[in-house]
PDB file of C-alpha atoms in Angstrom:
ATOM      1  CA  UNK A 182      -9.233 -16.996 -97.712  1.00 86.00           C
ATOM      2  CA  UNK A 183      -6.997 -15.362 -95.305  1.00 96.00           C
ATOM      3  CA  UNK A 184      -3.333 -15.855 -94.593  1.00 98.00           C
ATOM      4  CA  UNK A 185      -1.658 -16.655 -92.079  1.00 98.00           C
ATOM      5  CA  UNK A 186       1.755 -15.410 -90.108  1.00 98.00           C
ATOM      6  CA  UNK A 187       2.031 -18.186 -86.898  1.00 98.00           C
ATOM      7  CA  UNK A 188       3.919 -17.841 -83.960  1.00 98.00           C
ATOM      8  CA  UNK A 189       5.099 -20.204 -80.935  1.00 98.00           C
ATOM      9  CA  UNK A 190       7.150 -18.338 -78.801  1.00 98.00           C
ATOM     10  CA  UNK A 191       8.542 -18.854 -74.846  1.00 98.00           C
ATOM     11  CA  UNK A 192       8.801 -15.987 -72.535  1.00 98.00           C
ATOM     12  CA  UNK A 193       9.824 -15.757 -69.029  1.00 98.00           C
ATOM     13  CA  UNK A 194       6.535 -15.254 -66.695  1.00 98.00           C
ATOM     14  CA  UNK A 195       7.889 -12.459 -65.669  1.00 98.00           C
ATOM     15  CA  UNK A 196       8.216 -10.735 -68.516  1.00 98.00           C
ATOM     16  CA  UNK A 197       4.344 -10.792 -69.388  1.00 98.00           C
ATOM     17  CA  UNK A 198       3.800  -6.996 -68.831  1.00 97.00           C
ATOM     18  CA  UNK A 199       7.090  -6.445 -70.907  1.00 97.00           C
ATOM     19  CA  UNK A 200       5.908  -8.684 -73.757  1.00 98.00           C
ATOM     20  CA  UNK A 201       2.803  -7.107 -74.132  1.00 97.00           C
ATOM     21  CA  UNK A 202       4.174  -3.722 -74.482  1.00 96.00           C
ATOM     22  CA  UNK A 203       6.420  -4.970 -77.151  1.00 96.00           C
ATOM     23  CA  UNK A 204       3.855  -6.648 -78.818  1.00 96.00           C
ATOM     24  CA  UNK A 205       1.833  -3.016 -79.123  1.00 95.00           C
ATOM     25  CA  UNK A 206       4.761  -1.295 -79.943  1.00 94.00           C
ATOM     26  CA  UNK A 207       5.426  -3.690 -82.957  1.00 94.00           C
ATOM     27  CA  UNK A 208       1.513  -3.488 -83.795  1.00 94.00           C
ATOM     28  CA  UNK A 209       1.941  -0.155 -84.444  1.00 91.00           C
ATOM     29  CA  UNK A 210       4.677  -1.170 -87.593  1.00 92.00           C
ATOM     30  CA  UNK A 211       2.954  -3.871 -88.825  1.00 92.00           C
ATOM     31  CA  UNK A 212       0.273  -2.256 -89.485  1.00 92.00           C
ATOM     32  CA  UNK A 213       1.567  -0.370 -92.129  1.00 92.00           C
ATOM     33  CA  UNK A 214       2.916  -3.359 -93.243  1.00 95.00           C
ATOM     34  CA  UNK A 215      -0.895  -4.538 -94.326  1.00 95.00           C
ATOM     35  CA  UNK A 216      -1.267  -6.841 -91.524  1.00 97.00           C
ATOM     36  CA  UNK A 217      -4.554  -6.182 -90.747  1.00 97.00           C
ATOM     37  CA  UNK A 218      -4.726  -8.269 -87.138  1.00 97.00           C
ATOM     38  CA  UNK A 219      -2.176  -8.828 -84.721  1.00 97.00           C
ATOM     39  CA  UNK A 220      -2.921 -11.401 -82.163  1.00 98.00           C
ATOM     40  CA  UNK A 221      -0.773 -12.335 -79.116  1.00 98.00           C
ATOM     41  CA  UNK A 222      -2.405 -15.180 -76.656  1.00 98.00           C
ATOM     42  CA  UNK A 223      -0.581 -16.379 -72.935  1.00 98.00           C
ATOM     43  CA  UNK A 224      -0.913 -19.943 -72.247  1.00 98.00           C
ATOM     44  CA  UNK A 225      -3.557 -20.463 -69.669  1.00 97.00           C
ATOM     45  CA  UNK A 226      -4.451 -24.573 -69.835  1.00 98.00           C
ATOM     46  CA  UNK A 227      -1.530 -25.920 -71.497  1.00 98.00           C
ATOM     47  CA  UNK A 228      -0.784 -29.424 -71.166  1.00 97.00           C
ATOM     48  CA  UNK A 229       2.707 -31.476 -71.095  1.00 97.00           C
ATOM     49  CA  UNK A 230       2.105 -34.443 -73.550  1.00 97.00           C
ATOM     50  CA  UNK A 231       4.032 -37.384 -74.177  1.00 95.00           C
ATOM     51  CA  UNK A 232       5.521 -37.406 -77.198  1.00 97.00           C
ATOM     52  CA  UNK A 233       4.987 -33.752 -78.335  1.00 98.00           C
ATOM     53  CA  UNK A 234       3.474 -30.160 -76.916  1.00 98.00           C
ATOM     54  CA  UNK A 235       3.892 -26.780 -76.986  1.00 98.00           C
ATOM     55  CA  UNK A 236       6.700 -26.291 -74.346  1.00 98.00           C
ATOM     56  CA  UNK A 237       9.089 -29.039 -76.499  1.00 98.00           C
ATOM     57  CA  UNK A 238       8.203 -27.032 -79.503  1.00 98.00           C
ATOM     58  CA  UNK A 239      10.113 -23.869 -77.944  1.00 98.00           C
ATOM     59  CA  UNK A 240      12.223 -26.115 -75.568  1.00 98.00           C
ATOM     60  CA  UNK A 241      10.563 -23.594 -73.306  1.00 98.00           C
ATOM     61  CA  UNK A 242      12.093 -23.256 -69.652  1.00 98.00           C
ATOM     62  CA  UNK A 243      10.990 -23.514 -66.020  1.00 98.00           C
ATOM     63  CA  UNK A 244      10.185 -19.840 -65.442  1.00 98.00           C
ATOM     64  CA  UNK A 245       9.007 -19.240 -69.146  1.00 98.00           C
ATOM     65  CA  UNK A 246       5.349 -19.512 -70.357  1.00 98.00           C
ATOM     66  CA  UNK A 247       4.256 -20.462 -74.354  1.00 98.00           C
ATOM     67  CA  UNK A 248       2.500 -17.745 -76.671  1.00 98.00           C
ATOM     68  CA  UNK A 249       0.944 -18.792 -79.496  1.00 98.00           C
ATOM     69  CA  UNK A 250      -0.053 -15.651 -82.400  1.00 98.00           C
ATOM     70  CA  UNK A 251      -0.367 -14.917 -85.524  1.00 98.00           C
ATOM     71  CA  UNK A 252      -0.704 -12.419 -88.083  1.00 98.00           C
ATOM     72  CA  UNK A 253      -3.715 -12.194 -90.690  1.00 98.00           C
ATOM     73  CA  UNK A 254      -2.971 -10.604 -94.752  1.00 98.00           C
ATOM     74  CA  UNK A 255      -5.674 -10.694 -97.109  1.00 97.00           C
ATOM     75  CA  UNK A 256      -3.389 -12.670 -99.500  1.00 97.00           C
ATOM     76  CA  UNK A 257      -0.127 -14.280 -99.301  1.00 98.00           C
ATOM     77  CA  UNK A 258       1.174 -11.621-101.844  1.00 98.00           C
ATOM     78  CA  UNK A 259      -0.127  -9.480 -98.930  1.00 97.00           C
ATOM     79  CA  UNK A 260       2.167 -11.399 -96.327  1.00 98.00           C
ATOM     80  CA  UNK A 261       5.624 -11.509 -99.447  1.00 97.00           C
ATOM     81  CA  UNK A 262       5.256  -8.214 -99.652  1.00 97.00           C
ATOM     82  CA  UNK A 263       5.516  -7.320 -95.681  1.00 96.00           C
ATOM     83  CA  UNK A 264       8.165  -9.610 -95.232  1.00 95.00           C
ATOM     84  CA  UNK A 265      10.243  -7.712 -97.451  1.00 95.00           C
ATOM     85  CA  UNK A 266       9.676  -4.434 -95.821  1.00 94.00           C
ATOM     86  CA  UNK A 267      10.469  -5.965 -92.118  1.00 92.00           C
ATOM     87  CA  UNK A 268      13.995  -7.114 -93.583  1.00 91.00           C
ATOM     88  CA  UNK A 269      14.984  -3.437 -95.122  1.00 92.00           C
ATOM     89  CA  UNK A 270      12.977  -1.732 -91.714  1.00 92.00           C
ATOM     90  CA  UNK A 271      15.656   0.003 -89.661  1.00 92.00           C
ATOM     91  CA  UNK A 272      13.017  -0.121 -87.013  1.00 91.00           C
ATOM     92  CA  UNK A 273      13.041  -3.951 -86.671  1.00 89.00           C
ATOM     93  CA  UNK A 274      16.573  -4.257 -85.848  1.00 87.00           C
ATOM     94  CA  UNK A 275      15.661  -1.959 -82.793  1.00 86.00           C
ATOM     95  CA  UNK A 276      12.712  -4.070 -81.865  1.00 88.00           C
ATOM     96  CA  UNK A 277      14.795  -7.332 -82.131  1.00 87.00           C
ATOM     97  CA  UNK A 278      17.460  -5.607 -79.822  1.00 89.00           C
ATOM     98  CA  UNK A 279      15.055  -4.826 -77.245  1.00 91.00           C
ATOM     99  CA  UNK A 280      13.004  -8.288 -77.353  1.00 95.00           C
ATOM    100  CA  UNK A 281      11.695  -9.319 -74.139  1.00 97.00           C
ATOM    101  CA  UNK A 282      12.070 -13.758 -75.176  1.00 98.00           C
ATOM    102  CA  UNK A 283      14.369 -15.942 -76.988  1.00 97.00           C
ATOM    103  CA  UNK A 284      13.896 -15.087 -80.627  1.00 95.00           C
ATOM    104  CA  UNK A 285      16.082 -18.314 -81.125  1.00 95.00           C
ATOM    105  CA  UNK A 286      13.921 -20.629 -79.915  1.00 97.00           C
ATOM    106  CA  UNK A 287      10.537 -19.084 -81.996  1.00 98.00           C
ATOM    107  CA  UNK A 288       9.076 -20.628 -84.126  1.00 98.00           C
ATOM    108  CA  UNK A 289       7.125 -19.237 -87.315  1.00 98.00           C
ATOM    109  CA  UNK A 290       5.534 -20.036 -90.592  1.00 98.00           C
ATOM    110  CA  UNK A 291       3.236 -19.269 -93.487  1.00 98.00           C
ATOM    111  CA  UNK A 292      -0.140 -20.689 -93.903  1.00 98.00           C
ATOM    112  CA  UNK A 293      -2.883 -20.582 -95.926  1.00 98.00           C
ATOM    113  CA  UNK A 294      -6.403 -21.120 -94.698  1.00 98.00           C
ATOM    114  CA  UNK A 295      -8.361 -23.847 -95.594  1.00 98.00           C
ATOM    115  CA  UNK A 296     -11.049 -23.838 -93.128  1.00 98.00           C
ATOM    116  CA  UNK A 297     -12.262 -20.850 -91.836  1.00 98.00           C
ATOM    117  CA  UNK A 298     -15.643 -20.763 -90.342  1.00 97.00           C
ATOM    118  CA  UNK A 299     -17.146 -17.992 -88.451  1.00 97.00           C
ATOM    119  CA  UNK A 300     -16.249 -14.279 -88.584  1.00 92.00           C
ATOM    120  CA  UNK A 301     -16.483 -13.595 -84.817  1.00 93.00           C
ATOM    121  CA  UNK A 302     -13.712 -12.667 -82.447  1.00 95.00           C
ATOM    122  CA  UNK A 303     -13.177 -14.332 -78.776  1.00 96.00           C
ATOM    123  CA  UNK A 304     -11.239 -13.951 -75.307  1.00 97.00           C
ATOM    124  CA  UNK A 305     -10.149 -17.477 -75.115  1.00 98.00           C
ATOM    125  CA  UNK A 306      -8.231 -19.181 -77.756  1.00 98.00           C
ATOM    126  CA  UNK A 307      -7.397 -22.778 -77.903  1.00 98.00           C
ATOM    127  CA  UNK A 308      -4.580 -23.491 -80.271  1.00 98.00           C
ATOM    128  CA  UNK A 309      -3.103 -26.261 -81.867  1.00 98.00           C
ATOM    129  CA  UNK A 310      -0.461 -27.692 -84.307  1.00 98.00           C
ATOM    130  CA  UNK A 311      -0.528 -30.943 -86.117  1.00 98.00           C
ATOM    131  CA  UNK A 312       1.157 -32.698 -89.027  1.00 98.00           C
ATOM    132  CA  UNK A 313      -0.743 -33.741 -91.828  1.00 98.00           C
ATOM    133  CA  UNK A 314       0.344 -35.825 -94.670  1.00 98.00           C
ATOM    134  CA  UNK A 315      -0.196 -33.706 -97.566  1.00 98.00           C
ATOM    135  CA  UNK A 316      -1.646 -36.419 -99.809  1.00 98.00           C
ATOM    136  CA  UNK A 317      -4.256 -36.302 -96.611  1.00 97.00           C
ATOM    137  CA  UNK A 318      -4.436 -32.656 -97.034  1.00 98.00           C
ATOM    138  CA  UNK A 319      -8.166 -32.884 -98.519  1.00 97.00           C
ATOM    139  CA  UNK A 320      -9.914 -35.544 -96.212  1.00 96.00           C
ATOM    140  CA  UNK A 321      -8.275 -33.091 -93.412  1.00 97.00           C
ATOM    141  CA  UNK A 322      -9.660 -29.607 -95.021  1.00 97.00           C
ATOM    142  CA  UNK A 323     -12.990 -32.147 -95.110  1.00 95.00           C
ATOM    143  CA  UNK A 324     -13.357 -33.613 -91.755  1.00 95.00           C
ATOM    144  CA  UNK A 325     -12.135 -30.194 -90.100  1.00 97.00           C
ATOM    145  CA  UNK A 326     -14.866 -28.222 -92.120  1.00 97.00           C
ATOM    146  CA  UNK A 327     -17.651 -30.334 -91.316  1.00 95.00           C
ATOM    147  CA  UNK A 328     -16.317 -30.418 -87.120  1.00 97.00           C
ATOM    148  CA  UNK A 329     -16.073 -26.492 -87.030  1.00 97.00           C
ATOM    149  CA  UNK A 330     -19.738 -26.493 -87.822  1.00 97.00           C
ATOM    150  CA  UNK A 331     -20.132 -28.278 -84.681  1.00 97.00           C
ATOM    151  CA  UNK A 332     -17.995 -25.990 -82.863  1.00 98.00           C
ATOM    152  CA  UNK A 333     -19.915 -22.811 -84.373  1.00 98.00           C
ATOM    153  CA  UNK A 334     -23.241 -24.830 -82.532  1.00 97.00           C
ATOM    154  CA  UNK A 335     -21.475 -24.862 -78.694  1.00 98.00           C
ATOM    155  CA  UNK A 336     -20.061 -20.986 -78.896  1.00 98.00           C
ATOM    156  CA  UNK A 337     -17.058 -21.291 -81.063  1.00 98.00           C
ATOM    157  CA  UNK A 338     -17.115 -17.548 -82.892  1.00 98.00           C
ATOM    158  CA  UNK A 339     -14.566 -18.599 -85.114  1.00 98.00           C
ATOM    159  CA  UNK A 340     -12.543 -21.720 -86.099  1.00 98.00           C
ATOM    160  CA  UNK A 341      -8.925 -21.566 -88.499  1.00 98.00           C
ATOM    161  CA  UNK A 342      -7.211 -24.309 -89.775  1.00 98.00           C
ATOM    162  CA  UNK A 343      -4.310 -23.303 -92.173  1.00 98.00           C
ATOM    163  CA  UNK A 344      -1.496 -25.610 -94.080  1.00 98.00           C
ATOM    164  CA  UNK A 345       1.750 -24.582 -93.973  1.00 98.00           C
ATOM    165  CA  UNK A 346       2.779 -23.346 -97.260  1.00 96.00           C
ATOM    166  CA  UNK A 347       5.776 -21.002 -96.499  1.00 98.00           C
ATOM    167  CA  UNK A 348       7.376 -23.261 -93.285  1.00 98.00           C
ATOM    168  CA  UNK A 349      11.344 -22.604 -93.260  1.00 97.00           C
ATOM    169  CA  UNK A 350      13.299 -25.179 -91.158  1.00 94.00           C
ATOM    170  CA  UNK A 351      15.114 -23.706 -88.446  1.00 94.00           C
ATOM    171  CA  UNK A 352      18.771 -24.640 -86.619  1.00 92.00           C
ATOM    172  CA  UNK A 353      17.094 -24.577 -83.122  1.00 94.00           C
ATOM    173  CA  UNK A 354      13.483 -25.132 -83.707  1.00 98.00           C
ATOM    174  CA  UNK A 355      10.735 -25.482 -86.159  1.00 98.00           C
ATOM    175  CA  UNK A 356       7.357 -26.161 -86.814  1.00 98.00           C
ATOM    176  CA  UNK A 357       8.564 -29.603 -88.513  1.00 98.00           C
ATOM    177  CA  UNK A 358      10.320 -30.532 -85.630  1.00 98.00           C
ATOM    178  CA  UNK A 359       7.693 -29.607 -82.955  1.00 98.00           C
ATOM    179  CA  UNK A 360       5.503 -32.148 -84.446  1.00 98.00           C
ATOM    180  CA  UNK A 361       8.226 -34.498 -85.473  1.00 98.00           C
ATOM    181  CA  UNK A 362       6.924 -34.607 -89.025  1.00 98.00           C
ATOM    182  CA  UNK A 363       7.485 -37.284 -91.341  1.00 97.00           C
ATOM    183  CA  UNK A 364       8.734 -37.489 -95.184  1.00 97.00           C
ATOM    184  CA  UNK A 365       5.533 -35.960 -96.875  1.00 97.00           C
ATOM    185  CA  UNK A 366       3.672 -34.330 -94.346  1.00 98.00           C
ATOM    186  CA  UNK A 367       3.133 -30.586 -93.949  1.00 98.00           C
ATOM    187  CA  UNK A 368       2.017 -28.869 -90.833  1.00 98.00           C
ATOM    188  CA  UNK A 369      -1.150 -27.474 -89.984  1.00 98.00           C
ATOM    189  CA  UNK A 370      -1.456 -24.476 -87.713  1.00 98.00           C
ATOM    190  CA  UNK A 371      -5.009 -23.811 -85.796  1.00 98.00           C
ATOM    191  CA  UNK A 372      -6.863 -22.022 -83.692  1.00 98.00           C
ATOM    192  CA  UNK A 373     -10.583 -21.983 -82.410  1.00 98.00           C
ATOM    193  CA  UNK A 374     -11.615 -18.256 -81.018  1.00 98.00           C
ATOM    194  CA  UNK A 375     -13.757 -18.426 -78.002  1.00 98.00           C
ATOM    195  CA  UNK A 376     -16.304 -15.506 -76.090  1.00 98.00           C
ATOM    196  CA  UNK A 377     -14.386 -16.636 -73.055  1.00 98.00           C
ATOM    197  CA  UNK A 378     -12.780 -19.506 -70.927  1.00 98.00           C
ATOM    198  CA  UNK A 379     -16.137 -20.691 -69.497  1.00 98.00           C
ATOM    199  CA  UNK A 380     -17.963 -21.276 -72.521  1.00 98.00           C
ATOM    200  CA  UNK A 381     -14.682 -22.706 -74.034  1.00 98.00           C
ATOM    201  CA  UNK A 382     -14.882 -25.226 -70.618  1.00 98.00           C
ATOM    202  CA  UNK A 383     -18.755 -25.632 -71.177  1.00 98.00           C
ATOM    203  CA  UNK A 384     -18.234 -26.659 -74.721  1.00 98.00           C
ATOM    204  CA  UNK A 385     -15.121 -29.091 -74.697  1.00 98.00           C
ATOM    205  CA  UNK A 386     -17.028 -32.116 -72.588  1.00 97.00           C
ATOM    206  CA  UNK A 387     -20.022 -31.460 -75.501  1.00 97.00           C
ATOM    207  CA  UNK A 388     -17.749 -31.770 -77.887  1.00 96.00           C
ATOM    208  CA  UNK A 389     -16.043 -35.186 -76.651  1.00 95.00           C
ATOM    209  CA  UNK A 390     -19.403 -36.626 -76.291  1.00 96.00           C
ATOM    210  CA  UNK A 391     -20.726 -35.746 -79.636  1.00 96.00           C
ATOM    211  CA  UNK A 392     -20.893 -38.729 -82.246  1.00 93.00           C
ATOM    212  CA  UNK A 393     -21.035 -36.227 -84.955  1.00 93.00           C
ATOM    213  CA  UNK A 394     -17.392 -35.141 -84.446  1.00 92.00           C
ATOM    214  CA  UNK A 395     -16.034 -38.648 -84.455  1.00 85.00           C
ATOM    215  CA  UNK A 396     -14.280 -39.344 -87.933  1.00 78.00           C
ATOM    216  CA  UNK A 397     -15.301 -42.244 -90.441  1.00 79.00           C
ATOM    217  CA  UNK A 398     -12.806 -44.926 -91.371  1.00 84.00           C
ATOM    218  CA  UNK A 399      -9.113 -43.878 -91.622  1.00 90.00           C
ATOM    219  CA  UNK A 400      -7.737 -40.242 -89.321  1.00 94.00           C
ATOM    220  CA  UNK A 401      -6.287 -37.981 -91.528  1.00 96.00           C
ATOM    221  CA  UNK A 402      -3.457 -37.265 -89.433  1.00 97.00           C
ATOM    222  CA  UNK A 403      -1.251 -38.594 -86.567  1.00 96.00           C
ATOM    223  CA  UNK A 404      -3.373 -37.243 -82.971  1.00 95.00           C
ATOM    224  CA  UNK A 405      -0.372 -38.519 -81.656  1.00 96.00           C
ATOM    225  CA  UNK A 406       2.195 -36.331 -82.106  1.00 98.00           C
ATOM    226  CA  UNK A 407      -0.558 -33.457 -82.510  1.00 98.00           C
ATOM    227  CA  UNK A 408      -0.228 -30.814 -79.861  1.00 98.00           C
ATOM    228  CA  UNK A 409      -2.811 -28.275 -78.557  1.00 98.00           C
ATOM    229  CA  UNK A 410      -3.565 -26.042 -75.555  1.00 98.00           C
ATOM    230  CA  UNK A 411      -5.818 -23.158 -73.882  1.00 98.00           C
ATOM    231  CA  UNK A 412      -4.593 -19.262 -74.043  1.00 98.00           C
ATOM    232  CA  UNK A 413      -5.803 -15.804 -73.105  1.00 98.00           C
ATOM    233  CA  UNK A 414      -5.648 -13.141 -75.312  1.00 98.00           C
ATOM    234  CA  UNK A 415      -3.857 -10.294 -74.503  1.00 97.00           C
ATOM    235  CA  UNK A 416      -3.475  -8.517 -77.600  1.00 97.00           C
ATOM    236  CA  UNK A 417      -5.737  -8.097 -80.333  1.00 97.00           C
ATOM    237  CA  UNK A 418      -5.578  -5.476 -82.730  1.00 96.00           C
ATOM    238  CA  UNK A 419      -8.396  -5.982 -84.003  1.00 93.00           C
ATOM    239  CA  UNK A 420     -10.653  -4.923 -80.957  1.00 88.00           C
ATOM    240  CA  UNK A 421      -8.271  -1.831 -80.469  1.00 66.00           C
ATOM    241  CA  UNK A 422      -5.253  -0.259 -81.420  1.00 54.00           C
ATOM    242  CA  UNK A 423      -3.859  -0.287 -77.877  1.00 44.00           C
ATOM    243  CA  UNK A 424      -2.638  -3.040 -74.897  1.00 45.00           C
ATOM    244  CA  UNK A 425      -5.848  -5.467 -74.554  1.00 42.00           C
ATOM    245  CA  UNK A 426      -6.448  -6.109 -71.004  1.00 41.00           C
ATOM    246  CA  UNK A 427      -4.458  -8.961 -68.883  1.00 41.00           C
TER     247      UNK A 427
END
């Protein structure tokens, strides 16, 4: 299956236009890196939750709005190998000089897929990030396979869950600590790819309502300090090698 570079990010709104012309600029080295798809999504319906959420993940400001991305590799050999050609890049020090956020407060992290349904690409994402114990890891892979047929039936093109496998702990922020995970639990990063906004919106009360989707006997993980949200994609590589549309 594929694997997975993913990104949580804050960037001042006002920087959108800025951010997305970084983000091409870098597509255009990572590609030769063996990345085969960069994606960069803008938070569109993202909630503030009570114990965890995407804007405590980032400690994201006022006037500063969440991305969620990723990269795609074949392999994780795929993904080793890139990351040891961004650290001996002269290029990427100039890129990190001239980025248009708070690299501090990022967050990032391998994964490796283990769910991965549909081969379609979409407009809308909805992302989320949740920690999983990993003696759980199987009923999760499980429960989330047989649910992302159901999304595949209201529109879904594509649905990704992915266990963190490479997840380094940070001194500002971290995947870890944007889900507050517990002794034994690993984090899983995900992301359902929609046609658009309106059939994601369509779909969602379907989904609440659908008996199928409800799990039996003990969750797999903790929904409570699981965060997710709604974002528009505004970069995809993988529909063009140029700015995707805002």
């Amino acid at each position: 299956m594929t694997y997975f570079e993913g990104f949580v990010l804050a960037v001042p709104t006002t920087n959108k236009d800025a951010f997305r012309t970084h983000g091409a600029e870098f597509a255009e080295i990572v590609r030769d890196f063996g990345v085969t798809r960069q994606v960069e999504t803008w938070a569109n319906d993202v909630q503030h939750g009570k114990t965890t959420d995407f804007y405590r993940a980032v400690d994201a400001k006022d006037d500063e709005t969440v991305v969620f991305s990723w990269f795609e590799y074949p392999s994780k050999a795929a993904r080793d190998a890139a990351n040891e050609r961004f650290q001996n890049d002269p290029r990427m020090k100039e890129m990190g000089a001239s980025m248009p956020f708070d690299g501090k407060r990022m967050i990032i992290g391998g994964f490796e897929a283990i769910v991965e349904e549909g081969s379609g690409r979409g407009a809308y994402i909805d992302g989320w990030v949740v920690p999983v114990p990993t003696s759980k890891r199987e009923a999760y892979r499980e429960l989330s396979a047989q649910n992302a047929k159901y999304f595949r039936e209201y529109g879904a093109t594509r649905l990704v869950e992915a266990f963190g496998d490479d997840v380094p702990k940070g001194e500002v922020t971290d995947f870890y600590r944007a889900v507050k995970a517990e002794d034994g639990e690993g984090v899983v990063f995900s992301f359902i790819e929609w046609p658009d906004k309106a059939t994601r919106d369509a779909a969602w009360p379907k989904v609440m309502e659908d008996e199928r989707m409800r799990p039996q006997g003990d969750v797999p993980f903790d929904g409570k300090r699981m965060f997710w949200g709604g974002f528009e994609k505004i970069l995809d590589t993988a529909d063009a090698p140029v700015l995707a549309n805002a």
